[in-house]
Amino acid sequence: MKFSRYNIFSKIHGSNNFFIVNLLSGNADILDPYEARIVDSISRGVVRSLNDFLSILVEKGYISDPDSEQKLFRQKYLEFLDNRYKDEIQIFFITNYSCNFSCNYCYQDQYNIATTALSKEVIDLFLKYINTSFSDRKKYITLFGGEPLLSSPIHKELIEYFVSETAKLSFELCVVTNGYTLPEYIDILSKGRIREIQVTLDGTASVHNSRRHLKGGWNTFEKVVNGIDLCLENNFPVNLRVVVDKENFENLHELAKFSINKGWTDNPLFKTQLGRNYELHHCQSDPGKLFDRASLYENLYLLIQKNPEFVKFHKPAYSFAKFLSQNGKLPDPLFDSCPACKTEWAFDFTGNIYPCTATVGKEGESLGKFFPSNETFEELINIWESRDILSIEKCADCNLSLACGGGCGSVAKNLNGTICSPDCRPIKELLELGFAAYFS
């Protein structure tokens, strides 16, 4: 019997207590300092004869037989693969790489400008392709860009056609938009089966307008807010996204108060997500303003300690700590956190097929074509499909692997030159904060 290789054991932030978690056995416990000293000694190979406590550790899988643990690992892995195949696929359709905004952190601003444009023929072939290729999978479509809701009459006509055709096929539709033209699109979107509208708001008026303005510098805050109001009035679920870095972090509390005062947070159709601003394909103009994952959540923790009402606007996940708090149990082991070519695909208006939204439009990332004819690069697709913690060598001996899942394949490729390499997440540090936040 040995200390499980999948234990995550650490001190709770700001507390004398510790936590121990094992995603493979599905157990999590808070330990007092005495219990923690015993667990620490066992983890270092110092044998103790403490029958009752030792029996509990064995029962919960914190101490286990390596052969039995490996058998359980294989069983859980097969269950993961089976469940993933049953999951619905999110299929992104990129209508264009153009945008009416000039955001100061855009990662698509260096993409080559396409010489083709969206057409009804492309839309028809896209819908035909996904109906054929994913005929046995549950799926929904997300409109993406660029900005998918541009205001030109021709583009509006094409989006209206897209919405009506997806409705005929009973596809649910999400839209990722900067929100500026939403008021012009409400009637068009009402003809579809809208699952969610994701809108980005980076702060209150002055902060948002300094980061997310029109080309030419004109302000956008008021129109985006109006668009959010109209979506909620028309019963469209809204996912408000905030792209966070050191430039706008101090304004987060004001944005939370603004949203609470608007009544958005009382609406069951409203939710939020915080997206960390980070370097994807090229360097930011000011990389010094970026948080790493751990420091962002450390700052969020401190913000909430000072302003507890912030959680009405957003509750940070702290890895799986929020899930454990809300559900009373751990999530299933995460053998793969990269959805590319498994539960996520992306298609663009030029006819290219990509693994995910992090790769769309980037030269050298295409996996084939659906227009003007079908062509797929099966060898590349197989690499993406096979990527999980079993194919990433550095994940093999990592006790955090079942919580991290290997991270993002696109980021890993950018960092390390290969898809089957890790994009490591600071799981232990996030859980230290999460147990303090949700189990103090």
CSV table of C-alpha atoms in Angstrom, one decimal:
chain,number,residue,atom,x,y,z
A,1,MET,CA,0.0,0.0,0.0
A,2,LYS,CA,1.3,3.4,-1.0
A,3,PHE,CA,0.4,7.1,-0.8
A,4,SER,CA,-1.7,7.5,-4.0
A,5,ARG,CA,0.1,9.2,-6.9
A,6,TYR,CA,-3.1,11.2,-7.6
A,7,ASN,CA,-3.4,12.8,-4.2
A,8,ILE,CA,-3.5,16.6,-4.1
A,9,PHE,CA,-2.4,17.6,-0.6
A,10,SER,CA,-1.8,21.2,0.6
A,11,LYS,CA,-2.4,23.9,3.1
A,12,ILE,CA,-5.6,26.0,2.8
A,13,HIS,CA,-4.8,29.6,2.1
A,14,GLY,CA,-4.9,31.7,5.3
A,15,SER,CA,-5.7,28.7,7.5
A,16,ASN,CA,-4.0,26.2,9.8
A,17,ASN,CA,-6.0,23.4,8.1
A,18,PHE,CA,-5.1,21.4,5.0
A,19,PHE,CA,-7.0,19.6,2.3
A,20,ILE,CA,-6.5,16.3,0.6
A,21,VAL,CA,-8.2,15.5,-2.7
A,22,ASN,CA,-8.2,12.4,-4.9
A,23,LEU,CA,-10.1,12.7,-8.1
A,24,LEU,CA,-9.6,9.0,-9.0
A,25,SER,CA,-11.2,7.7,-5.8
A,26,GLY,CA,-13.6,10.7,-5.7
A,27,ASN,CA,-12.8,11.9,-2.2
A,28,ALA,CA,-12.0,15.2,-0.6
A,29,ASP,CA,-11.3,16.0,3.0
A,30,ILE,CA,-10.2,18.9,5.2
A,31,LEU,CA,-7.5,17.9,7.7
A,32,ASP,CA,-6.6,19.6,11.0
A,33,PRO,CA,-2.9,20.2,11.6
A,34,TYR,CA,-2.4,16.9,13.5
A,35,GLU,CA,-4.0,14.9,10.7
A,36,ALA,CA,-2.0,16.8,8.1
A,37,ARG,CA,1.3,16.0,9.9
A,38,ILE,CA,0.4,12.3,9.7
A,39,VAL,CA,-0.5,12.5,6.0
A,40,ASP,CA,2.7,14.4,5.3
A,41,SER,CA,4.8,11.7,7.0
A,42,ILE,CA,3.0,9.0,5.0
A,43,SER,CA,3.6,10.9,1.8
A,44,ARG,CA,7.3,11.0,2.5
A,45,GLY,CA,7.4,7.2,3.2
A,46,VAL,CA,7.5,7.3,7.0
A,47,VAL,CA,5.3,4.4,8.1
A,48,ARG,CA,3.0,5.1,11.0
A,49,SER,CA,0.9,2.6,12.9
A,50,LEU,CA,-2.2,4.7,13.4
A,51,ASN,CA,-4.9,2.1,12.8
A,52,ASP,CA,-8.1,4.1,12.8
A,53,PHE,CA,-6.9,7.1,10.8
A,54,LEU,CA,-4.9,4.9,8.5
A,55,SER,CA,-7.9,2.8,7.8
A,56,ILE,CA,-9.9,5.9,6.8
A,57,LEU,CA,-7.1,7.0,4.4
A,58,VAL,CA,-7.1,3.5,2.8
A,59,GLU,CA,-10.9,3.4,2.6
A,60,LYS,CA,-10.9,6.8,0.8
A,61,GLY,CA,-8.2,5.8,-1.6
A,62,TYR,CA,-5.6,8.2,-0.3
A,63,ILE,CA,-3.5,5.1,0.5
A,64,SER,CA,-3.9,2.4,-2.1
A,65,ASP,CA,-2.5,-0.6,-3.8
A,66,PRO,CA,-0.7,0.6,-7.0
A,67,ASP,CA,-2.1,-2.3,-9.1
A,68,SER,CA,-5.6,-1.8,-7.9
A,69,GLU,CA,-5.2,2.0,-8.5
A,70,GLN,CA,-4.0,1.4,-12.1
A,71,LYS,CA,-7.0,-0.9,-12.7
A,72,LEU,CA,-9.4,1.9,-11.4
A,73,PHE,CA,-7.5,4.4,-13.6
A,74,ARG,CA,-8.1,2.3,-16.7
A,75,GLN,CA,-11.8,1.9,-15.8
A,76,LYS,CA,-12.3,5.6,-15.3
A,77,TYR,CA,-10.5,6.4,-18.5
A,78,LEU,CA,-12.7,4.1,-20.5
A,79,GLU,CA,-15.8,5.7,-18.9
A,80,PHE,CA,-14.4,9.2,-19.8
A,81,LEU,CA,-14.0,8.2,-23.4
A,82,ASP,CA,-17.5,6.7,-23.5
A,83,ASN,CA,-19.0,9.8,-21.9
A,84,ARG,CA,-17.1,12.2,-24.2
A,85,TYR,CA,-18.5,10.5,-27.2
A,86,LYS,CA,-22.0,11.0,-25.9
A,87,ASP,CA,-21.3,14.7,-25.2
A,88,GLU,CA,-22.7,17.2,-27.7
A,89,ILE,CA,-20.3,18.9,-30.0
A,90,GLN,CA,-19.9,22.7,-30.2
A,91,ILE,CA,-19.4,23.6,-33.9
A,92,PHE,CA,-18.1,27.1,-34.5
A,93,PHE,CA,-18.9,28.8,-37.8
A,94,ILE,CA,-16.7,31.8,-38.5
A,95,THR,CA,-18.6,34.2,-40.7
A,96,ASN,CA,-15.6,36.5,-41.3
A,97,TYR,CA,-12.4,37.8,-39.8
A,98,SER,CA,-13.4,41.4,-40.1
A,99,CYS,CA,-14.5,43.5,-37.1
A,100,ASN,CA,-15.9,46.9,-36.4
A,101,PHE,CA,-13.9,47.2,-33.2
A,102,SER,CA,-10.2,47.9,-32.7
A,103,CYS,CA,-9.6,46.2,-29.3
A,104,ASN,CA,-6.1,46.8,-27.8
A,105,TYR,CA,-5.6,43.0,-27.2
A,106,CYS,CA,-7.0,41.4,-30.4
A,107,TYR,CA,-5.2,38.1,-31.3
A,108,GLN,CA,-6.6,38.1,-34.8
A,109,ASP,CA,-5.3,41.5,-35.8
A,110,GLN,CA,-2.3,39.9,-37.7
A,111,TYR,CA,-4.3,37.3,-39.6
A,112,ASN,CA,-4.2,37.5,-43.4
A,113,ILE,CA,-7.2,39.2,-44.9
A,114,ALA,CA,-9.3,36.7,-46.8
A,115,THR,CA,-10.0,37.4,-50.5
A,116,THR,CA,-13.3,35.6,-50.4
A,117,ALA,CA,-16.6,36.4,-48.6
A,118,LEU,CA,-19.4,34.5,-46.9
A,119,SER,CA,-22.1,33.3,-49.3
A,120,LYS,CA,-25.3,31.2,-49.2
A,121,GLU,CA,-23.4,28.4,-51.1
A,122,VAL,CA,-20.8,28.2,-48.3
A,123,ILE,CA,-23.6,28.2,-45.7
A,124,ASP,CA,-25.4,25.4,-47.5
A,125,LEU,CA,-22.3,23.3,-47.8
A,126,PHE,CA,-21.3,23.8,-44.2
A,127,LEU,CA,-24.7,22.6,-43.0
A,128,LYS,CA,-24.6,19.7,-45.3
A,129,TYR,CA,-21.1,18.8,-44.2
A,130,ILE,CA,-21.9,18.8,-40.4
A,131,ASN,CA,-25.2,16.9,-41.0
A,132,THR,CA,-23.2,14.2,-42.8
A,133,SER,CA,-20.0,14.1,-40.8
A,134,PHE,CA,-21.6,14.4,-37.3
A,135,SER,CA,-24.9,12.7,-38.1
A,136,ASP,CA,-24.7,10.5,-35.0
A,137,ARG,CA,-23.7,13.2,-32.5
A,138,LYS,CA,-25.6,15.8,-30.6
A,139,LYS,CA,-24.5,19.2,-31.7
A,140,TYR,CA,-25.1,22.9,-31.6
A,141,ILE,CA,-23.6,25.8,-33.6
A,142,THR,CA,-21.9,29.0,-32.4
A,143,LEU,CA,-21.5,32.0,-34.7
A,144,PHE,CA,-18.0,33.5,-34.3
A,145,GLY,CA,-15.7,36.0,-36.0
A,146,GLY,CA,-14.1,38.5,-36.4
A,147,GLU,CA,-17.5,40.0,-35.5
A,148,PRO,CA,-20.3,37.8,-36.8
A,149,LEU,CA,-23.0,40.6,-36.5
A,150,LEU,CA,-21.6,43.3,-38.8
A,151,SER,CA,-24.1,45.9,-39.9
A,152,SER,CA,-23.8,45.9,-43.7
A,153,PRO,CA,-27.1,45.0,-45.5
A,154,ILE,CA,-25.5,42.1,-47.4
A,155,HIS,CA,-24.0,40.6,-44.2
A,156,LYS,CA,-27.3,40.9,-42.4
A,157,GLU,CA,-29.1,39.1,-45.2
A,158,LEU,CA,-26.6,36.2,-45.0
A,159,ILE,CA,-26.9,36.0,-41.2
A,160,GLU,CA,-30.7,36.0,-41.5
A,161,TYR,CA,-30.4,33.1,-44.0
A,162,PHE,CA,-28.0,31.2,-41.7
A,163,VAL,CA,-30.4,31.7,-38.7
A,164,SER,CA,-33.4,30.5,-40.7
A,165,GLU,CA,-31.6,27.5,-42.2
A,166,THR,CA,-30.3,26.3,-38.8
A,167,ALA,CA,-33.8,26.7,-37.3
A,168,LYS,CA,-35.2,24.5,-40.1
A,169,LEU,CA,-32.7,21.8,-39.1
A,170,SER,CA,-33.5,22.3,-35.4
A,171,PHE,CA,-30.0,23.4,-34.5
A,172,GLU,CA,-29.6,25.5,-31.3
A,173,LEU,CA,-27.5,28.6,-32.0
A,174,CYS,CA,-25.1,30.6,-29.9
A,175,VAL,CA,-23.6,33.9,-30.9
A,176,VAL,CA,-20.2,35.3,-29.8
A,177,THR,CA,-20.4,39.0,-30.4
A,178,ASN,CA,-18.9,42.3,-29.2
A,179,GLY,CA,-22.6,43.4,-28.8
A,180,TYR,CA,-22.5,46.7,-30.6
A,181,THR,CA,-25.0,45.8,-33.3
A,182,LEU,CA,-27.2,43.5,-31.2
A,183,PRO,CA,-30.1,46.0,-31.3
A,184,GLU,CA,-30.1,45.7,-35.1
A,185,TYR,CA,-30.1,41.9,-35.0
A,186,ILE,CA,-32.8,41.1,-32.3
A,187,ASP,CA,-35.5,40.5,-34.9
A,188,ILE,CA,-33.2,38.3,-37.0
A,189,LEU,CA,-32.1,36.3,-34.0
A,190,SER,CA,-35.7,35.9,-32.8
A,191,LYS,CA,-36.2,33.6,-35.9
A,192,GLY,CA,-33.7,31.1,-34.6
A,193,ARG,CA,-33.4,28.7,-31.7
A,194,ILE,CA,-31.1,30.9,-29.6
A,195,ARG,CA,-29.2,29.0,-26.9
A,196,GLU,CA,-26.9,31.9,-25.7
A,197,ILE,CA,-25.5,35.2,-26.7
A,198,GLN,CA,-22.0,35.9,-25.4
A,199,VAL,CA,-21.2,39.6,-25.1
A,200,THR,CA,-17.9,41.1,-23.9
A,201,LEU,CA,-18.0,44.1,-21.5
A,202,ASP,CA,-14.6,45.0,-20.0
A,203,GLY,CA,-15.6,47.4,-17.3
A,204,THR,CA,-17.8,50.4,-16.7
A,205,ALA,CA,-18.0,53.1,-19.4
A,206,SER,CA,-14.6,54.8,-19.3
A,207,VAL,CA,-12.6,51.5,-18.8
A,208,HIS,CA,-14.5,49.6,-21.5
A,209,ASN,CA,-14.4,52.4,-24.0
A,210,SER,CA,-10.6,52.7,-23.6
A,211,ARG,CA,-10.1,49.0,-24.4
A,212,ARG,CA,-13.0,48.1,-26.8
A,213,HIS,CA,-13.7,51.0,-29.1
A,214,LEU,CA,-14.8,51.2,-32.7
A,215,LYS,CA,-12.2,51.6,-35.4
A,216,GLY,CA,-11.8,55.3,-35.4
A,217,GLY,CA,-11.9,55.4,-31.6
A,218,TRP,CA,-15.7,55.9,-31.0
A,219,ASN,CA,-17.2,54.7,-27.8
A,220,THR,CA,-19.2,51.4,-27.6
A,221,PHE,CA,-20.3,51.0,-24.0
A,222,GLU,CA,-23.8,52.4,-24.2
A,223,LYS,CA,-24.8,50.4,-27.3
A,224,VAL,CA,-23.4,47.2,-25.8
A,225,VAL,CA,-25.3,47.7,-22.6
A,226,ASN,CA,-28.5,48.4,-24.6
A,227,GLY,CA,-27.9,45.2,-26.6
A,228,ILE,CA,-27.6,43.2,-23.4
A,229,ASP,CA,-30.9,44.7,-22.1
A,230,LEU,CA,-32.7,43.9,-25.3
A,231,CYS,CA,-31.4,40.3,-25.3
A,232,LEU,CA,-32.7,39.7,-21.8
A,233,GLU,CA,-36.0,41.4,-22.6
A,234,ASN,CA,-36.4,39.0,-25.5
A,235,ASN,CA,-35.5,36.0,-23.3
A,236,PHE,CA,-32.1,35.3,-24.9
A,237,PRO,CA,-29.7,33.9,-22.4
A,238,VAL,CA,-26.7,36.2,-22.0
A,239,ASN,CA,-23.2,35.1,-21.1
A,240,LEU,CA,-21.4,38.3,-20.1
A,241,ARG,CA,-17.6,37.9,-20.6
A,242,VAL,CA,-15.0,40.1,-19.1
A,243,VAL,CA,-11.5,40.0,-20.5
A,244,VAL,CA,-9.3,40.6,-17.5
A,245,ASP,CA,-5.8,42.0,-17.1
A,246,LYS,CA,-4.0,44.4,-14.8
A,247,GLU,CA,-5.3,47.3,-16.9
A,248,ASN,CA,-9.0,46.7,-15.9
A,249,PHE,CA,-8.9,44.5,-12.8
A,250,GLU,CA,-9.4,47.4,-10.3
A,251,ASN,CA,-12.6,48.3,-12.2
A,252,LEU,CA,-14.1,44.8,-11.8
A,253,HIS,CA,-15.9,45.7,-8.6
A,254,GLU,CA,-17.5,48.7,-10.2
A,255,LEU,CA,-18.7,46.6,-13.1
A,256,ALA,CA,-20.2,44.1,-10.7
A,257,LYS,CA,-22.1,46.9,-8.9
A,258,PHE,CA,-23.2,48.2,-12.3
A,259,SER,CA,-24.6,44.8,-13.3
A,260,ILE,CA,-26.3,44.3,-9.9
A,261,ASN,CA,-27.9,47.7,-10.1
A,262,LYS,CA,-29.1,47.0,-13.7
A,263,GLY,CA,-30.9,43.9,-12.3
A,264,TRP,CA,-28.9,41.6,-14.6
A,265,THR,CA,-27.6,39.4,-11.8
A,266,ASP,CA,-31.2,38.7,-10.6
A,267,ASN,CA,-32.2,37.4,-14.1
A,268,PRO,CA,-31.8,33.6,-14.4
A,269,LEU,CA,-30.9,34.1,-18.1
A,270,PHE,CA,-27.8,36.1,-17.1
A,271,LYS,CA,-24.4,34.6,-16.3
A,272,THR,CA,-20.8,35.7,-16.3
A,273,GLN,CA,-17.3,34.5,-17.2
A,274,LEU,CA,-13.9,36.1,-16.6
A,275,GLY,CA,-11.5,35.5,-19.5
A,276,ARG,CA,-7.8,36.0,-18.7
A,277,ASN,CA,-6.1,38.1,-21.3
A,278,TYR,CA,-3.1,36.1,-22.4
A,279,GLU,CA,-0.7,35.7,-25.3
A,280,LEU,CA,-2.1,33.3,-27.9
A,281,HIS,CA,-0.5,33.5,-31.3
A,282,HIS,CA,1.6,36.7,-31.0
A,283,CYS,CA,2.9,39.0,-28.3
A,284,GLN,CA,0.6,41.6,-26.7
A,285,SER,CA,1.6,45.2,-27.2
A,286,ASP,CA,2.2,45.3,-23.4
A,287,PRO,CA,2.7,41.8,-22.0
A,288,GLY,CA,3.5,43.3,-18.6
A,289,LYS,CA,-0.2,44.0,-18.1
A,290,LEU,CA,-1.0,40.2,-18.2
A,291,PHE,CA,-1.8,38.0,-15.2
A,292,ASP,CA,-0.7,34.5,-15.0
A,293,ARG,CA,-3.5,32.1,-13.9
A,294,ALA,CA,-2.5,31.9,-10.2
A,295,SER,CA,-2.0,35.6,-9.8
A,296,LEU,CA,-5.4,36.4,-11.3
A,297,TYR,CA,-7.2,34.2,-8.9
A,298,GLU,CA,-5.1,35.4,-6.0
A,299,ASN,CA,-6.3,38.9,-6.8
A,300,LEU,CA,-9.9,37.8,-7.2
A,301,TYR,CA,-9.7,36.1,-3.8
A,302,LEU,CA,-8.6,39.4,-2.2
A,303,LEU,CA,-11.2,41.4,-4.1
A,304,ILE,CA,-14.0,39.1,-2.8
A,305,GLN,CA,-12.6,39.3,0.7
A,306,LYS,CA,-12.9,43.1,0.6
A,307,ASN,CA,-16.2,43.1,-1.4
A,308,PRO,CA,-18.2,39.9,-0.7
A,309,GLU,CA,-21.1,41.2,-2.8
A,310,PHE,CA,-18.9,40.6,-5.9
A,311,VAL,CA,-20.0,36.9,-5.8
A,312,LYS,CA,-23.5,37.9,-6.8
A,313,PHE,CA,-21.9,38.9,-10.1
A,314,HIS,CA,-19.3,36.1,-10.4
A,315,LYS,CA,-18.1,33.1,-8.4
A,316,PRO,CA,-14.6,32.0,-9.4
A,317,ALA,CA,-14.1,28.3,-10.1
A,318,TYR,CA,-10.7,27.9,-8.3
A,319,SER,CA,-10.2,24.8,-10.4
A,320,PHE,CA,-12.9,22.4,-9.2
A,321,ALA,CA,-13.5,24.0,-5.7
A,322,LYS,CA,-16.7,25.8,-6.7
A,323,PHE,CA,-18.0,22.5,-8.3
A,324,LEU,CA,-17.3,20.6,-5.0
A,325,SER,CA,-19.0,23.4,-3.0
A,326,GLN,CA,-22.1,23.5,-5.2
A,327,ASN,CA,-22.5,19.8,-5.8
A,328,GLY,CA,-21.2,18.2,-2.7
A,329,LYS,CA,-19.0,15.9,-4.7
A,330,LEU,CA,-16.0,16.0,-6.9
A,331,PRO,CA,-16.2,16.2,-10.7
A,332,ASP,CA,-15.1,13.1,-12.7
A,333,PRO,CA,-11.4,12.8,-13.4
A,334,LEU,CA,-10.3,15.1,-16.3
A,335,PHE,CA,-8.2,13.0,-18.6
A,336,ASP,CA,-8.4,15.7,-21.3
A,337,SER,CA,-9.2,19.4,-21.0
A,338,CYS,CA,-8.7,20.2,-24.7
A,339,PRO,CA,-11.9,19.8,-26.7
A,340,ALA,CA,-10.3,20.2,-30.1
A,341,CYS,CA,-11.5,17.6,-32.6
A,342,LYS,CA,-13.4,15.8,-29.9
A,343,THR,CA,-16.2,18.0,-28.7
A,344,GLU,CA,-15.2,21.2,-30.6
A,345,TRP,CA,-14.7,21.9,-34.3
A,346,ALA,CA,-14.4,25.2,-36.2
A,347,PHE,CA,-15.3,26.0,-39.8
A,348,ASP,CA,-14.8,29.3,-41.6
A,349,PHE,CA,-16.4,31.1,-44.5
A,350,THR,CA,-13.4,30.3,-46.7
A,351,GLY,CA,-14.2,26.6,-46.5
A,352,ASN,CA,-11.4,25.7,-44.0
A,353,ILE,CA,-11.8,23.3,-41.1
A,354,TYR,CA,-10.0,23.9,-37.8
A,355,PRO,CA,-9.6,22.1,-34.5
A,356,CYS,CA,-11.0,24.9,-32.3
A,357,THR,CA,-11.5,28.7,-32.0
A,358,ALA,CA,-7.9,29.2,-30.8
A,359,THR,CA,-6.6,28.0,-34.2
A,360,VAL,CA,-9.2,29.4,-36.7
A,361,GLY,CA,-7.7,31.6,-39.4
A,362,LYS,CA,-4.1,30.8,-38.3
A,363,GLU,CA,-1.8,29.8,-41.2
A,364,GLY,CA,-0.9,26.1,-41.0
A,365,GLU,CA,-3.7,25.1,-38.6
A,366,SER,CA,-6.3,24.0,-41.2
A,367,LEU,CA,-7.4,20.3,-41.0
A,368,GLY,CA,-9.0,20.3,-44.4
A,369,LYS,CA,-11.7,21.9,-46.5
A,370,PHE,CA,-15.5,21.5,-46.8
A,371,PHE,CA,-15.7,24.1,-49.7
A,372,PRO,CA,-15.4,24.1,-52.6
A,373,SER,CA,-14.8,20.3,-52.2
A,374,ASN,CA,-14.3,18.0,-49.2
A,375,GLU,CA,-10.7,17.3,-48.1
A,376,THR,CA,-9.5,16.3,-44.6
A,377,PHE,CA,-5.9,15.7,-43.3
A,378,GLU,CA,-6.6,12.6,-41.3
A,379,GLU,CA,-3.1,12.4,-39.8
A,380,LEU,CA,-3.4,15.8,-38.2
A,381,ILE,CA,-6.9,15.1,-37.0
A,382,ASN,CA,-5.7,11.9,-35.4
A,383,ILE,CA,-3.0,13.8,-33.5
A,384,TRP,CA,-5.6,16.2,-32.1
A,385,GLU,CA,-8.0,13.4,-31.3
A,386,SER,CA,-5.4,11.4,-29.5
A,387,ARG,CA,-4.2,14.2,-27.3
A,388,ASP,CA,-5.0,13.6,-23.6
A,389,ILE,CA,-2.9,13.0,-20.5
A,390,LEU,CA,-1.9,9.5,-21.7
A,391,SER,CA,-0.3,10.9,-24.8
A,392,ILE,CA,1.5,13.7,-23.0
A,393,GLU,CA,4.7,12.3,-21.5
A,394,LYS,CA,5.1,15.0,-18.9
A,395,CYS,CA,1.6,14.2,-17.5
A,396,ALA,CA,2.5,10.6,-16.7
A,397,ASP,CA,4.0,11.3,-13.2
A,398,CYS,CA,2.1,14.5,-12.3
A,399,ASN,CA,-0.3,14.2,-9.4
A,400,LEU,CA,-2.3,17.1,-10.8
A,401,SER,CA,-3.0,15.5,-14.2
A,402,LEU,CA,-6.6,14.4,-13.4
A,403,ALA,CA,-7.5,18.0,-12.5
A,404,CYS,CA,-5.5,19.7,-15.2
A,405,GLY,CA,-6.2,17.4,-18.1
A,406,GLY,CA,-3.1,18.6,-20.0
A,407,GLY,CA,-4.4,22.1,-20.6
A,408,CYS,CA,-5.0,23.7,-24.1
A,409,GLY,CA,-3.4,22.0,-27.1
A,410,SER,CA,-3.1,25.2,-29.1
A,411,VAL,CA,-1.3,27.0,-26.3
A,412,ALA,CA,0.9,23.9,-25.7
A,413,LYS,CA,1.8,23.8,-29.4
A,414,ASN,CA,2.7,27.5,-29.4
A,415,LEU,CA,4.9,27.1,-26.2
A,416,ASN,CA,6.5,23.7,-27.0
A,417,GLY,CA,6.2,23.2,-30.7
A,418,THR,CA,4.0,20.1,-30.4
A,419,ILE,CA,0.3,19.4,-29.7
A,420,CYS,CA,1.1,16.5,-27.4
A,421,SER,CA,2.8,18.5,-24.8
A,422,PRO,CA,1.4,20.1,-21.6
A,423,ASP,CA,-0.1,23.5,-20.9
A,424,CYS,CA,0.2,23.2,-17.2
A,425,ARG,CA,-2.4,24.7,-14.8
A,426,PRO,CA,-1.6,25.9,-11.2
A,427,ILE,CA,-4.2,23.5,-9.8
A,428,LYS,CA,-2.7,23.2,-6.2
A,429,GLU,CA,-2.5,27.0,-5.9
A,430,LEU,CA,-6.1,27.5,-7.1
A,431,LEU,CA,-7.4,24.8,-4.7
A,432,GLU,CA,-5.6,26.4,-1.8
A,433,LEU,CA,-7.6,29.6,-2.6
A,434,GLY,CA,-10.8,27.7,-3.4
A,435,PHE,CA,-11.0,25.7,-0.2
A,436,ALA,CA,-10.4,29.0,1.7
A,437,ALA,CA,-13.2,30.7,-0.3
A,438,TYR,CA,-15.8,28.0,-0.2
A,439,PHE,CA,-15.0,25.8,2.8
A,440,SER,CA,-13.7,28.2,5.4
